[in-house]
Amino acid sequence: MTDQSITSVSRESRAFKPSAEFKAQANLGSEATYKRLYAESVNSPEKFWSRQAKELLVWRKPFRSVVKWNAPHAEWFGGGMLNVAENCLDRHLGTARENKAALIFEGEPGDVRTITYKQLHFHVCRLAHVFENLNVGKGDRVAIYMPMVPEAVVAMLACARVGAIHTVVFGGFSSESLKDRINDCGAKLVITADGGWRRGKVVELKKTVDEALEHTPSVQTVLVLRRCKNEINMQEGRDIWWHEAWEGAPNHHKAKAFPSEHPLFILYTSGSTGKPKGVLHTSAGYLLGCKLSSQYVFDLKESDLYFCSADIGWITGHSYVVYGLLSNGATVFLYEGAPNEPGPDRFWRMIDRHGITIFYTAPTAIRAFMRWGDNYVLSHQLSSLRLLGSVGEPINPEAWMWYHRMIGKKRCPIVDTWWQTETGSIMITPLPGVTTCKPGSATRPFFGVVPKVVDEKGKEVPKGQGGKLVITKPWPSMLRTLWGDDRRYQQTYFSEYPGIYFTGDGARQDKDGYFWIVGRIDDVLNISGHRLGTAEVESALVAHPAVAEAAAVGRPDDLKGQSLVCFVTLKSGIEATEDLKQKLRAHVAKEIGALARPDSIRFAAALPKTRSGKIMRRILKEIAVGGEVKGDTTTLEDFTVVATLQAED
Ligand code: 7RM
């Protein structure tokens, strides 16, 4: 074993075969079909993707080439022209879907709205006219800073319709973060709302926009949606009300066609250091990746009601609330607020109230549900659910089992989907009805995806051994560059192994070829020469009945290189005692071996997380070393968590 390889210690051996019932109705119903299509997609990608693109997308002008790969730059569907909004809306008009619900919205206060495809089309057309009146069009950047309301989706699609590039900034970000993002892309228009509802209170979005806009010379106009009716300041000559601006705008709009590679959006993603990276996605390839994966991974049926709890400010909201689902003519359920408002059973209440059939959420949320207690779940039926999904982090087997038993009632397949902002769409995932699932594994590659686990030199490591996860072939929905910084694009993703996409994740493949993500490479622990993924230690901790959530970090140690410090939050009602610390250390040693026995356990009321729920281990590392938290904290969900941890130090 070389110094750099990653030791993998997981011993998970449970496996769940698809039920005969699910299999019989699945969109991709057999292993043989998966194998055949997968083989075609990687052996004859041009043939595969050309067929998919013709079948799934509406083209104004057919493409002449499928892919031109001049590493690290890709051109997909060269010569083709299309309109992304038309592919999500107009194509359903005049079909049976015309009067089908596109969006079913529930606001945090409980207000419900249903918007059909025809109505959504009207809304988008009207807003497209507003944009054109404001001289916002092809290539202009538009920042969207809104609550999770239907108008946020309308704003995104109206941008796509006129060829403007949207950058959605999550509504929880500070004025500072918003300002940086607006300035980085030079946005001309900002779309916001007076406020949004969160935990029973109004989040004053417009106020934050006003602060940010003190230092954003590119912004000419602010379009303001009235949502909460809180009092706001409207700046003469700059700010206009949505409802006034679109008064009288026609509800039909002739959409222009744009080239396949026309930029669709920029989405900023936090680097572990330095300024956020503006990931750029373009039109045809991105849409195709989202549409194809939605169809098979979520096994979409005409009658489904699909709920993804991600905010549209995250890539999951772009790909699997908006583009992948609407292009498929699905009905998407949108929820504005917090999962525990007014009580910890809000999601289960909504699932029963609306008859939601597909539910896609993050492991961090699942662990919160577990911590809140089973009774909140057991008081609801959840009988409409037929498929569950997970995304954002490795799902620890304990949480997987709980999700399977408590939410899925052992009846629903779980798709653990691995992908990134950069990949645009799902890359490694079970296919429901086909793939035998193993709790904690994202299982196998989706069509066209060629992932490998490699060592420092780029050589594939033997099965069972950990290494770095790379993707060796281009795929349609891959990012095209980082906005304004192509050098950083090349350096970040294509310099570790020239010409090959480096994901930044550590992984291992088991003997069946299944992929297990062991965590970010930047976070890998180095204990007495053993490099261990954070997920493996954390998953062992969370398997203990007292533990709700855990984060493992390395602290420099003269003797061992690093010593292992684990931050642990306990389930409600469990007392934090010295004795429990010792028990947890022993538990980890027993589960995965003495090498991983934590040197120190620290109980914490909460762990620092990003807005999308990823634990920020970088911050915990700084706390473990005893120093101040210095790095960028603008993507933190709640800074008080850090303050508390530091105070306890
Ligand atoms: C969709 C999204 C990307 C990073 C990625 C991983 C981690 C996401 C899984 C996962 C294990 C999963 N985009 N990650 N999904 N790890 N299993 N199913 O999360 O850009 O915000 O994050 O998230 O580390 O590199 S993202």
XYZ file of C-alpha atoms and ligand atoms in Angstrom:
675
model
C 0.000 0.000 0.000
C 1.421 3.381 -0.927
C 1.272 6.300 1.464
C -1.365 8.004 -0.579
C -3.918 5.271 -1.005
C -7.066 5.497 1.070
C -7.834 2.780 3.554
C -11.430 1.725 3.459
C -12.934 0.020 6.429
C -16.659 -0.081 5.867
C -18.159 -3.511 6.465
C -21.674 -2.835 5.306
C -23.026 -6.031 3.783
C -26.797 -5.590 3.659
C -28.328 -5.623 0.193
C -31.846 -4.800 -0.986
C -33.205 -6.211 -4.216
C -35.910 -4.323 -6.085
C -39.370 -5.679 -5.396
C -41.136 -7.585 -8.161
C -43.955 -5.051 -7.921
C -41.782 -2.032 -8.520
C -39.807 -3.780 -11.202
C -42.933 -4.651 -13.166
C -43.835 -0.996 -13.636
C -40.360 0.580 -13.782
C -39.327 2.793 -16.707
C -36.142 0.796 -16.983
C -37.279 -2.584 -15.901
C -34.359 -4.905 -16.373
C -30.721 -5.349 -15.638
C -30.198 -6.428 -19.234
C -31.570 -3.104 -20.525
C -29.345 -1.164 -18.139
C -26.318 -3.147 -19.249
C -27.107 -2.776 -22.934
C -27.816 0.966 -22.770
C -24.858 1.635 -20.493
C -22.511 -0.261 -22.800
C -23.806 1.659 -25.791
C -23.542 4.991 -23.946
C -19.861 4.521 -23.174
C -18.757 2.533 -26.227
C -20.690 4.511 -28.836
C -21.420 7.771 -27.023
C -22.115 9.699 -30.216
C -24.748 7.228 -31.298
C -26.306 7.061 -27.850
C -26.392 10.804 -27.174
C -27.456 11.719 -30.664
C -30.486 9.440 -30.352
C -31.354 10.721 -26.870
C -31.001 14.354 -27.914
C -33.288 13.856 -30.899
C -35.865 11.933 -28.905
C -35.936 14.042 -25.767
C -35.353 17.618 -26.864
C -37.271 19.916 -29.183
C -34.861 21.437 -31.679
C -35.360 24.526 -33.804
C -32.354 23.591 -35.852
C -30.827 20.102 -35.782
C -27.292 19.660 -34.480
C -24.524 18.671 -36.880
C -22.036 17.153 -34.432
C -22.579 15.344 -31.150
C -19.464 16.106 -29.143
C -16.171 17.828 -29.792
C -13.806 17.214 -26.910
C -10.762 19.372 -26.829
C -9.838 18.676 -23.210
C -10.818 20.310 -20.984
C -13.316 22.041 -23.248
C -16.384 20.364 -24.649
C -18.853 21.332 -27.302
C -22.057 19.290 -27.352
C -24.589 19.245 -30.168
C -22.716 21.777 -32.287
C -24.771 23.597 -34.906
C -28.028 22.885 -33.057
C -30.441 25.586 -31.910
C -33.146 25.332 -29.262
C -34.903 27.198 -26.501
C -34.719 25.684 -23.025
C -37.941 27.302 -21.782
C -39.795 26.047 -24.829
C -38.511 22.575 -23.931
C -39.957 22.922 -20.444
C -43.268 24.565 -21.319
C -44.394 25.119 -24.903
C -43.775 21.512 -25.802
C -46.492 20.396 -23.402
C -49.104 22.781 -24.777
C -51.669 21.222 -27.035
C -51.017 17.859 -25.360
C -52.778 16.109 -22.516
C -50.373 17.864 -20.176
C -51.578 21.341 -21.021
C -53.959 21.545 -18.074
C -51.919 19.333 -15.810
C -50.351 20.916 -12.731
C -46.759 21.920 -13.335
C -46.342 23.278 -9.821
C -48.210 22.686 -6.612
C -46.984 25.198 -4.112
C -47.387 25.308 -0.363
C -46.152 28.394 1.424
C -44.920 28.175 4.967
C -48.085 29.818 6.348
C -50.074 27.047 4.615
C -51.252 28.888 1.487
C -51.563 26.552 -1.501
C -51.464 27.346 -5.230
C -51.674 25.063 -8.224
C -50.220 26.270 -11.506
C -50.858 24.313 -14.682
C -48.428 24.050 -17.563
C -50.562 26.459 -19.556
C -50.594 28.974 -16.712
C -46.891 28.618 -16.067
C -46.336 29.285 -19.735
C -48.435 32.460 -19.487
C -46.434 33.650 -16.479
C -43.103 33.007 -18.161
C -44.205 34.715 -21.372
C -45.329 37.788 -19.499
C -42.098 38.022 -17.587
C -40.147 37.531 -20.800
C -41.878 40.649 -22.141
C -40.956 42.527 -18.973
C -37.324 41.515 -19.511
C -37.400 42.660 -23.101
C -38.892 45.998 -22.075
C -36.010 46.362 -19.640
C -33.636 45.527 -22.443
C -32.553 42.326 -20.706
C -31.802 39.642 -23.255
C -29.274 37.308 -24.758
C -26.180 36.890 -22.615
C -27.213 39.415 -19.937
C -26.807 38.219 -16.366
C -29.751 38.205 -14.000
C -29.380 37.568 -10.269
C -32.330 35.821 -8.640
C -32.585 36.206 -4.864
C -35.972 34.860 -3.943
C -37.879 32.617 -1.571
C -38.995 29.168 -2.772
C -42.123 30.395 -4.480
C -43.444 29.660 -7.987
C -42.230 33.050 -9.206
C -38.642 31.937 -8.613
C -39.210 29.182 -11.164
C -40.945 31.663 -13.466
C -37.926 33.972 -13.211
C -35.486 31.202 -14.125
C -37.529 30.070 -17.103
C -38.094 33.629 -18.327
C -34.312 34.106 -18.354
C -33.923 30.919 -20.356
C -36.637 32.089 -22.723
C -34.886 35.350 -23.631
C -31.370 33.893 -23.510
C -30.349 35.741 -20.347
C -28.035 33.907 -17.931
C -29.462 33.464 -14.462
C -27.519 33.189 -11.285
C -29.696 32.110 -8.405
C -28.363 33.171 -5.038
C -29.803 31.242 -2.121
C -32.141 33.451 -0.088
C -30.231 32.763 3.113
C -26.995 34.313 1.896
C -25.818 37.614 3.328
C -25.683 40.933 1.479
C -21.909 40.489 1.259
C -22.208 37.135 -0.548
C -24.919 38.501 -2.799
C -22.810 41.540 -3.655
C -19.768 39.401 -4.527
C -21.800 37.168 -6.800
C -23.510 40.076 -8.545
C -20.181 41.766 -9.117
C -18.411 38.634 -10.272
C -20.895 38.097 -13.088
C -21.875 41.741 -13.653
C -25.616 41.230 -13.265
C -27.803 43.876 -14.877
C -31.076 42.870 -13.258
C -31.818 41.560 -9.770
C -35.070 39.752 -9.073
C -36.130 39.524 -5.460
C -39.148 39.660 -3.163
C -40.101 41.849 -0.250
C -39.553 38.789 1.910
C -40.032 35.067 2.305
C -41.442 32.981 5.146
C -39.031 30.968 7.280
C -39.768 29.543 10.743
C -42.796 31.778 11.098
C -40.803 34.929 10.433
C -40.236 37.105 7.397
C -36.756 36.890 5.882
C -36.293 40.418 4.620
C -34.821 39.753 1.211
C -35.305 43.202 -0.262
C -33.488 44.781 2.659
C -30.493 42.537 2.027
C -30.604 43.407 -1.665
C -30.574 47.110 -0.803
C -27.420 46.616 1.264
C -25.715 44.565 -1.422
C -26.594 47.081 -4.117
C -24.658 49.869 -2.473
C -21.624 48.380 -4.199
C -22.835 46.830 -7.433
C -22.348 49.216 -10.348
C -23.661 46.772 -12.968
C -27.215 46.563 -11.597
C -29.739 48.767 -13.400
C -33.049 47.368 -12.235
C -34.507 45.468 -9.301
C -37.726 43.598 -9.887
C -39.584 42.996 -6.639
C -42.218 40.351 -6.016
C -44.754 41.020 -3.307
C -44.848 37.969 -1.067
C -44.991 38.843 2.627
C -46.276 42.401 2.392
C -43.618 43.535 4.841
C -42.623 47.118 4.534
C -39.740 47.789 2.160
C -37.960 50.639 0.543
C -38.413 51.072 -3.223
C -35.688 53.108 -4.859
C -37.048 55.440 -7.479
C -35.698 54.737 -10.945
C -34.203 51.386 -9.944
C -36.834 49.281 -8.225
C -40.058 48.117 -9.798
C -42.833 45.878 -8.527
C -43.289 42.602 -10.373
C -47.080 42.966 -10.405
C -46.894 46.469 -11.816
C -44.246 45.701 -14.401
C -46.156 42.810 -15.886
C -49.552 44.495 -15.866
C -50.764 44.288 -19.439
C -47.833 42.237 -20.711
C -49.085 39.682 -23.274
C -49.224 36.078 -22.157
C -47.810 34.782 -25.384
C -44.241 35.317 -26.466
C -42.331 34.085 -29.439
C -39.235 32.436 -28.085
C -35.984 32.857 -29.980
C -33.748 29.873 -30.576
C -30.234 29.824 -29.135
C -27.210 27.683 -29.925
C -26.735 24.446 -27.957
C -23.788 25.914 -26.101
C -25.507 29.180 -25.197
C -24.923 29.763 -21.446
C -27.988 28.927 -19.372
C -26.823 29.763 -15.876
C -23.975 30.450 -13.511
C -24.170 28.877 -10.080
C -21.660 29.854 -7.435
C -20.255 27.056 -5.367
C -18.065 27.560 -2.354
C -14.524 26.443 -2.757
C -12.951 25.250 0.493
C -10.738 28.323 0.268
C -10.819 31.466 -1.760
C -13.725 33.045 -3.545
C -16.716 31.056 -4.760
C -16.446 29.531 -8.194
C -18.998 30.520 -10.831
C -19.845 27.174 -12.406
C -21.144 27.739 -15.933
C -23.715 25.451 -17.519
C -24.959 25.726 -21.075
C -28.209 24.769 -22.747
C -28.709 21.554 -24.704
C -26.296 19.177 -22.968
C -27.341 20.325 -19.524
C -31.036 19.967 -20.263
C -30.556 16.562 -21.834
C -28.602 15.278 -18.821
C -31.295 16.517 -16.433
C -34.179 15.217 -18.494
C -32.825 11.743 -19.148
C -31.704 11.176 -15.563
C -35.009 12.423 -14.092
C -36.930 9.985 -16.222
C -34.965 6.917 -15.164
C -33.676 7.746 -11.699
C -37.062 8.923 -10.411
C -38.968 6.494 -12.616
C -41.289 9.374 -13.530
C -44.875 8.581 -14.381
C -47.582 10.951 -15.599
C -49.422 10.593 -12.287
C -46.496 11.341 -9.988
C -46.300 14.226 -7.569
C -42.635 14.906 -7.015
C -41.174 16.758 -4.020
C -37.535 17.705 -3.752
C -36.800 19.579 -0.545
C -33.748 21.378 -1.983
C -33.812 25.123 -2.470
C -33.540 26.361 -6.052
C -30.414 28.236 -4.928
C -28.647 24.892 -4.990
C -27.844 22.849 -8.098
C -30.355 20.220 -6.967
C -33.066 22.851 -7.222
C -31.963 23.797 -10.738
C -31.707 20.284 -12.128
C -34.277 18.386 -10.081
C -36.910 20.964 -9.251
C -36.923 22.957 -12.457
C -35.230 21.748 -15.638
C -35.231 17.941 -15.359
C -38.789 17.715 -14.096
C -40.595 20.354 -16.130
C -38.968 19.198 -19.364
C -40.532 15.821 -18.542
C -43.947 17.355 -17.931
C -43.961 16.256 -14.297
C -45.911 17.819 -11.439
C -43.502 19.392 -8.995
C -44.385 20.166 -5.413
C -42.709 23.324 -4.079
C -42.463 24.173 -0.399
C -41.354 27.561 0.809
C -40.322 27.126 4.401
C -38.581 25.207 7.148
C -39.070 21.452 7.673
C -40.013 21.966 11.322
C -42.527 24.777 11.023
C -44.961 24.708 12.747
C -43.803 21.261 13.935
C -41.218 18.602 13.074
C -43.781 16.702 11.005
C -44.357 19.376 8.356
C -43.022 17.259 5.486
C -45.071 14.187 6.444
C -48.168 16.340 6.784
C -47.613 17.745 3.277
C -46.920 14.317 1.814
C -50.292 13.078 3.089
C -52.143 16.296 2.323
C -51.086 16.427 -1.328
C -50.417 12.766 -2.079
C -46.738 13.157 -2.853
C -45.324 10.058 -4.551
C -41.601 10.817 -4.892
C -39.531 12.455 -2.163
C -35.918 13.581 -2.690
C -33.960 15.000 0.248
C -30.518 15.149 1.886
C -28.918 12.906 4.534
C -28.564 15.876 6.862
C -32.357 16.274 6.778
C -32.879 12.556 7.323
C -30.625 12.645 10.380
C -32.599 15.618 11.697
C -35.862 13.670 11.254
C -34.301 10.776 13.159
C -33.233 13.088 15.945
C -36.675 14.677 16.229
C -38.140 11.254 16.885
C -40.192 8.555 15.181
C -43.512 9.679 16.614
C -43.655 12.667 14.292
C -43.504 10.263 11.387
C -45.722 7.549 12.790
C -48.664 9.894 13.171
C -48.913 10.109 9.352
C -49.724 7.564 6.665
C -47.137 8.247 3.948
C -48.966 5.699 1.837
C -48.745 7.769 -1.356
C -44.956 7.540 -1.461
C -43.451 5.118 -3.955
C -39.826 6.256 -4.338
C -37.267 8.016 -2.141
C -34.044 9.781 -3.019
C -30.994 11.076 -1.215
C -28.372 13.599 -2.295
C -25.680 15.886 -0.944
C -23.514 13.709 1.251
C -22.749 10.073 1.764
C -25.818 8.656 3.480
C -24.684 6.610 6.428
C -26.186 3.103 6.461
C -28.004 3.846 9.717
C -29.852 6.772 8.168
C -30.501 4.741 5.007
C -32.129 1.992 7.049
C -34.258 4.470 8.960
C -35.364 6.170 5.710
C -36.175 2.772 4.237
C -38.140 1.578 7.266
C -39.774 4.726 8.625
C -40.481 6.769 5.512
C -40.490 4.170 2.755
C -42.222 1.518 4.916
C -39.854 -0.986 3.300
C -41.827 -0.560 0.096
C -40.048 2.326 -1.647
C -36.740 2.011 -3.450
C -34.115 4.545 -2.331
C -31.958 6.219 -4.952
C -28.726 7.484 -3.394
C -27.609 9.873 -6.117
C -24.020 11.082 -6.325
C -23.319 14.185 -8.367
C -22.050 17.752 -8.088
C -22.827 21.328 -9.080
C -20.162 20.797 -11.696
C -21.600 17.602 -13.146
C -25.005 19.245 -13.685
C -26.909 15.990 -13.388
C -26.845 12.677 -11.522
C -23.729 10.610 -12.242
C -23.712 7.595 -9.934
C -27.028 6.184 -8.786
C -29.155 3.119 -8.410
C -31.872 2.702 -11.034
C -35.098 1.863 -9.235
C -36.499 -1.517 -10.183
C -33.139 -2.637 -11.483
C -30.293 -2.023 -9.067
C -29.847 -4.001 -5.876
C -29.120 -1.325 -3.254
C -26.540 -1.447 -0.508
C -27.129 1.112 2.257
C -24.466 3.810 1.937
C -23.467 3.142 -1.656
C -24.478 5.307 -4.625
C -23.973 2.039 -6.549
C -23.279 2.319 -10.301
C -22.732 4.910 -13.023
C -25.598 6.419 -14.948
C -25.576 6.324 -18.761
C -22.539 7.890 -20.389
C -20.635 8.227 -17.126
C -17.230 6.563 -16.778
C -16.022 6.977 -13.189
C -12.803 5.450 -11.922
C -11.064 5.267 -8.571
C -7.405 6.068 -9.104
C -4.164 6.509 -7.171
C -1.843 9.528 -7.189
C -0.502 8.596 -10.595
C -3.915 8.193 -12.115
C -3.741 4.416 -12.163
C -6.944 2.590 -11.313
C -6.691 1.021 -7.853
C -7.816 -2.565 -7.213
C -11.408 -3.138 -6.110
C -11.790 -2.683 -2.376
C -9.064 -0.066 -2.167
C -9.805 3.622 -1.748
C -8.563 6.403 -4.014
C -9.634 9.523 -5.843
C -12.785 9.585 -7.887
C -12.381 10.805 -11.467
C -14.640 10.855 -14.525
C -12.695 9.856 -17.581
C -15.024 10.865 -20.419
C -16.915 14.085 -21.113
C -20.690 14.025 -20.545
C -23.369 16.387 -21.895
C -24.269 18.196 -18.654
C -20.714 18.855 -17.487
C -19.729 22.388 -16.546
C -18.091 24.246 -19.401
C -15.868 26.613 -17.455
C -15.774 28.852 -14.380
C -17.229 32.255 -15.178
C -14.446 34.663 -15.986
C -11.730 32.267 -14.882
C -10.990 29.508 -17.328
C -7.536 29.030 -15.809
C -9.060 28.160 -12.469
C -11.413 25.778 -14.299
C -8.463 23.941 -15.812
C -6.504 23.987 -12.570
C -9.295 22.865 -10.290
C -10.713 20.057 -12.367
C -8.223 19.016 -15.009
C -4.712 19.511 -13.655
C -4.541 16.660 -11.123
C -4.801 14.214 -14.036
C -4.401 15.984 -17.384
C -7.526 15.740 -19.503
C -9.480 13.828 -16.874
C -12.131 15.364 -14.630
C -11.168 15.231 -10.962
C -14.173 15.268 -8.641
C -12.400 16.151 -5.399
C -14.059 13.149 -3.729
C -12.481 10.014 -2.313
C -14.156 6.714 -3.139
C -13.787 2.990 -3.353
C -15.370 0.348 -5.537
C -16.435 -2.898 -3.940
C -16.144 -6.337 -5.476
C -19.431 -5.839 -7.333
C -18.163 -2.619 -8.857
C -20.379 -0.467 -6.612
C -19.059 2.985 -5.732
C -18.813 4.121 -2.102
C -18.006 7.799 -1.622
C -15.829 8.178 1.484
C -15.809 11.984 1.620
C -13.968 14.972 0.194
C -10.285 14.424 -0.451
C -9.491 17.693 1.375
C -11.015 16.177 4.502
C -9.319 12.764 4.368
C -7.889 11.789 7.755
C -4.320 10.635 8.101
C -3.883 8.470 11.144
C -0.614 6.636 11.679
C -0.128 6.527 7.945
C -3.641 5.334 7.228
C -5.660 7.668 5.084
C -9.294 7.297 6.088
C -12.364 8.922 4.575
C -14.404 10.976 7.021
C -17.609 9.172 6.067
C -16.325 5.878 7.383
C -15.618 7.100 10.908
C -18.747 9.247 11.007
C -20.933 6.440 9.836
C -19.613 4.192 12.615
C -20.422 6.878 15.175
C -23.901 7.492 13.856
C -24.576 3.772 14.073
C -24.453 4.143 17.875
C -27.971 4.606 19.302
C -27.015 7.735 21.262
C -25.622 9.636 18.282
C -27.578 11.892 15.943
C -24.761 13.305 13.842
C -20.967 13.243 13.786
C -18.042 14.903 12.067
C -14.505 13.528 12.088
C -11.479 15.767 11.616
C -7.719 15.375 11.963
C -5.625 17.476 14.326
C -1.849 17.612 13.756
C -0.110 15.206 16.112
C 3.642 14.747 16.538
C 3.395 11.037 17.019
C 0.672 9.910 14.677
C 0.728 12.595 12.026
C -2.843 13.371 12.934
C -5.003 12.553 15.871
C -8.671 11.941 15.372
C -11.128 14.414 16.835
C -14.834 13.686 16.518
C -17.588 16.212 17.030
C -20.802 14.506 18.021
C -24.372 15.688 18.460
C -26.542 13.424 20.553
C -30.137 12.340 20.031
C -32.653 14.304 22.067
C -32.860 13.143 25.661
C -29.371 11.600 25.761
C -27.072 12.927 28.442
C -23.564 14.033 27.472
C -21.296 12.239 29.923
C -17.625 11.368 30.144
C -18.651 7.730 30.268
C -20.497 8.048 26.965
C -17.374 9.536 25.382
C -15.411 6.450 26.377
C -18.177 4.206 25.111
C -18.217 5.968 21.759
C -14.447 5.670 21.379
C -14.688 1.971 22.101
C -17.635 1.632 19.752
C -15.719 3.073 16.796
C -12.701 0.905 17.567
C -14.916 -2.148 17.607
C -16.795 -1.197 14.446
C -13.860 -0.320 12.237
C -10.663 -1.202 14.064
C -8.336 0.230 16.666
C -6.641 2.526 14.172
C -9.788 4.620 14.015
C -10.331 4.924 17.775
C -11.051 8.641 18.236
C -8.471 10.418 20.376
C -11.030 12.882 21.465
C -14.811 13.147 21.357
C -16.450 16.528 21.694
C -20.169 16.883 22.209
C -21.737 19.732 20.301
C -25.259 21.092 20.251
C -24.993 21.476 16.468
C -22.416 21.167 13.690
C -21.461 23.944 11.282
C -23.081 23.310 7.919
C -23.484 24.914 4.549
C -26.902 26.045 3.419
C -27.360 22.775 1.594
C -26.562 20.836 4.760
C -22.996 19.730 4.195
C -20.872 19.638 7.329
C -18.037 22.195 7.067
C -15.183 20.094 8.425
C -12.670 22.775 7.532
C -14.162 24.933 10.282
C -14.199 22.075 12.784
C -10.543 21.423 11.992
C -9.696 24.975 12.925
C -11.665 24.642 16.144
C -9.995 21.311 16.966
C -6.588 22.888 16.597
C -7.762 25.471 19.084
C -7.339 28.388 16.775
C -9.725 30.928 15.496
C -11.980 30.239 12.560
C -10.310 32.204 9.816
C -11.404 30.842 6.449
C -14.414 31.948 4.463
C -17.593 31.496 6.518
C -20.044 33.195 4.169
C -21.561 29.864 3.151
C -22.302 28.861 6.741
C -25.923 28.276 7.589
C -25.673 29.600 11.099
C -22.618 31.297 12.553
C -23.816 30.986 16.146
C -23.016 27.270 15.886
C -19.354 28.158 15.412
C -19.403 30.749 18.154
C -20.813 28.168 20.575
C -18.227 25.565 19.615
C -15.419 28.063 20.063
C -16.721 29.202 23.405
C -16.796 25.606 24.619
C -13.207 25.099 23.553
C -25.700 17.571 -5.752
C -24.678 18.216 -4.843
C -21.174 17.954 -4.372
C -20.505 17.069 -3.352
C -19.887 15.837 -3.934
C -19.862 14.901 -2.734
C -21.159 15.226 -2.030
C -23.335 14.684 -3.169
C -23.569 12.584 -2.685
C -22.352 13.036 -2.142
C -21.914 10.934 -1.326
C -23.931 11.205 -2.485
N -23.875 19.125 -5.429
N -22.238 14.347 -2.454
N -24.154 13.632 -3.312
N -21.526 12.205 -1.459
N -23.061 10.426 -1.798
N -25.078 10.692 -2.946
O -24.639 17.909 -3.674
O -21.905 20.627 -5.573
O -23.401 20.857 -3.680
O -21.887 19.010 -3.762
O -21.467 16.571 -2.414
O -18.795 15.228 -1.916
O -18.608 16.117 -4.450
S -22.759 19.988 -4.620
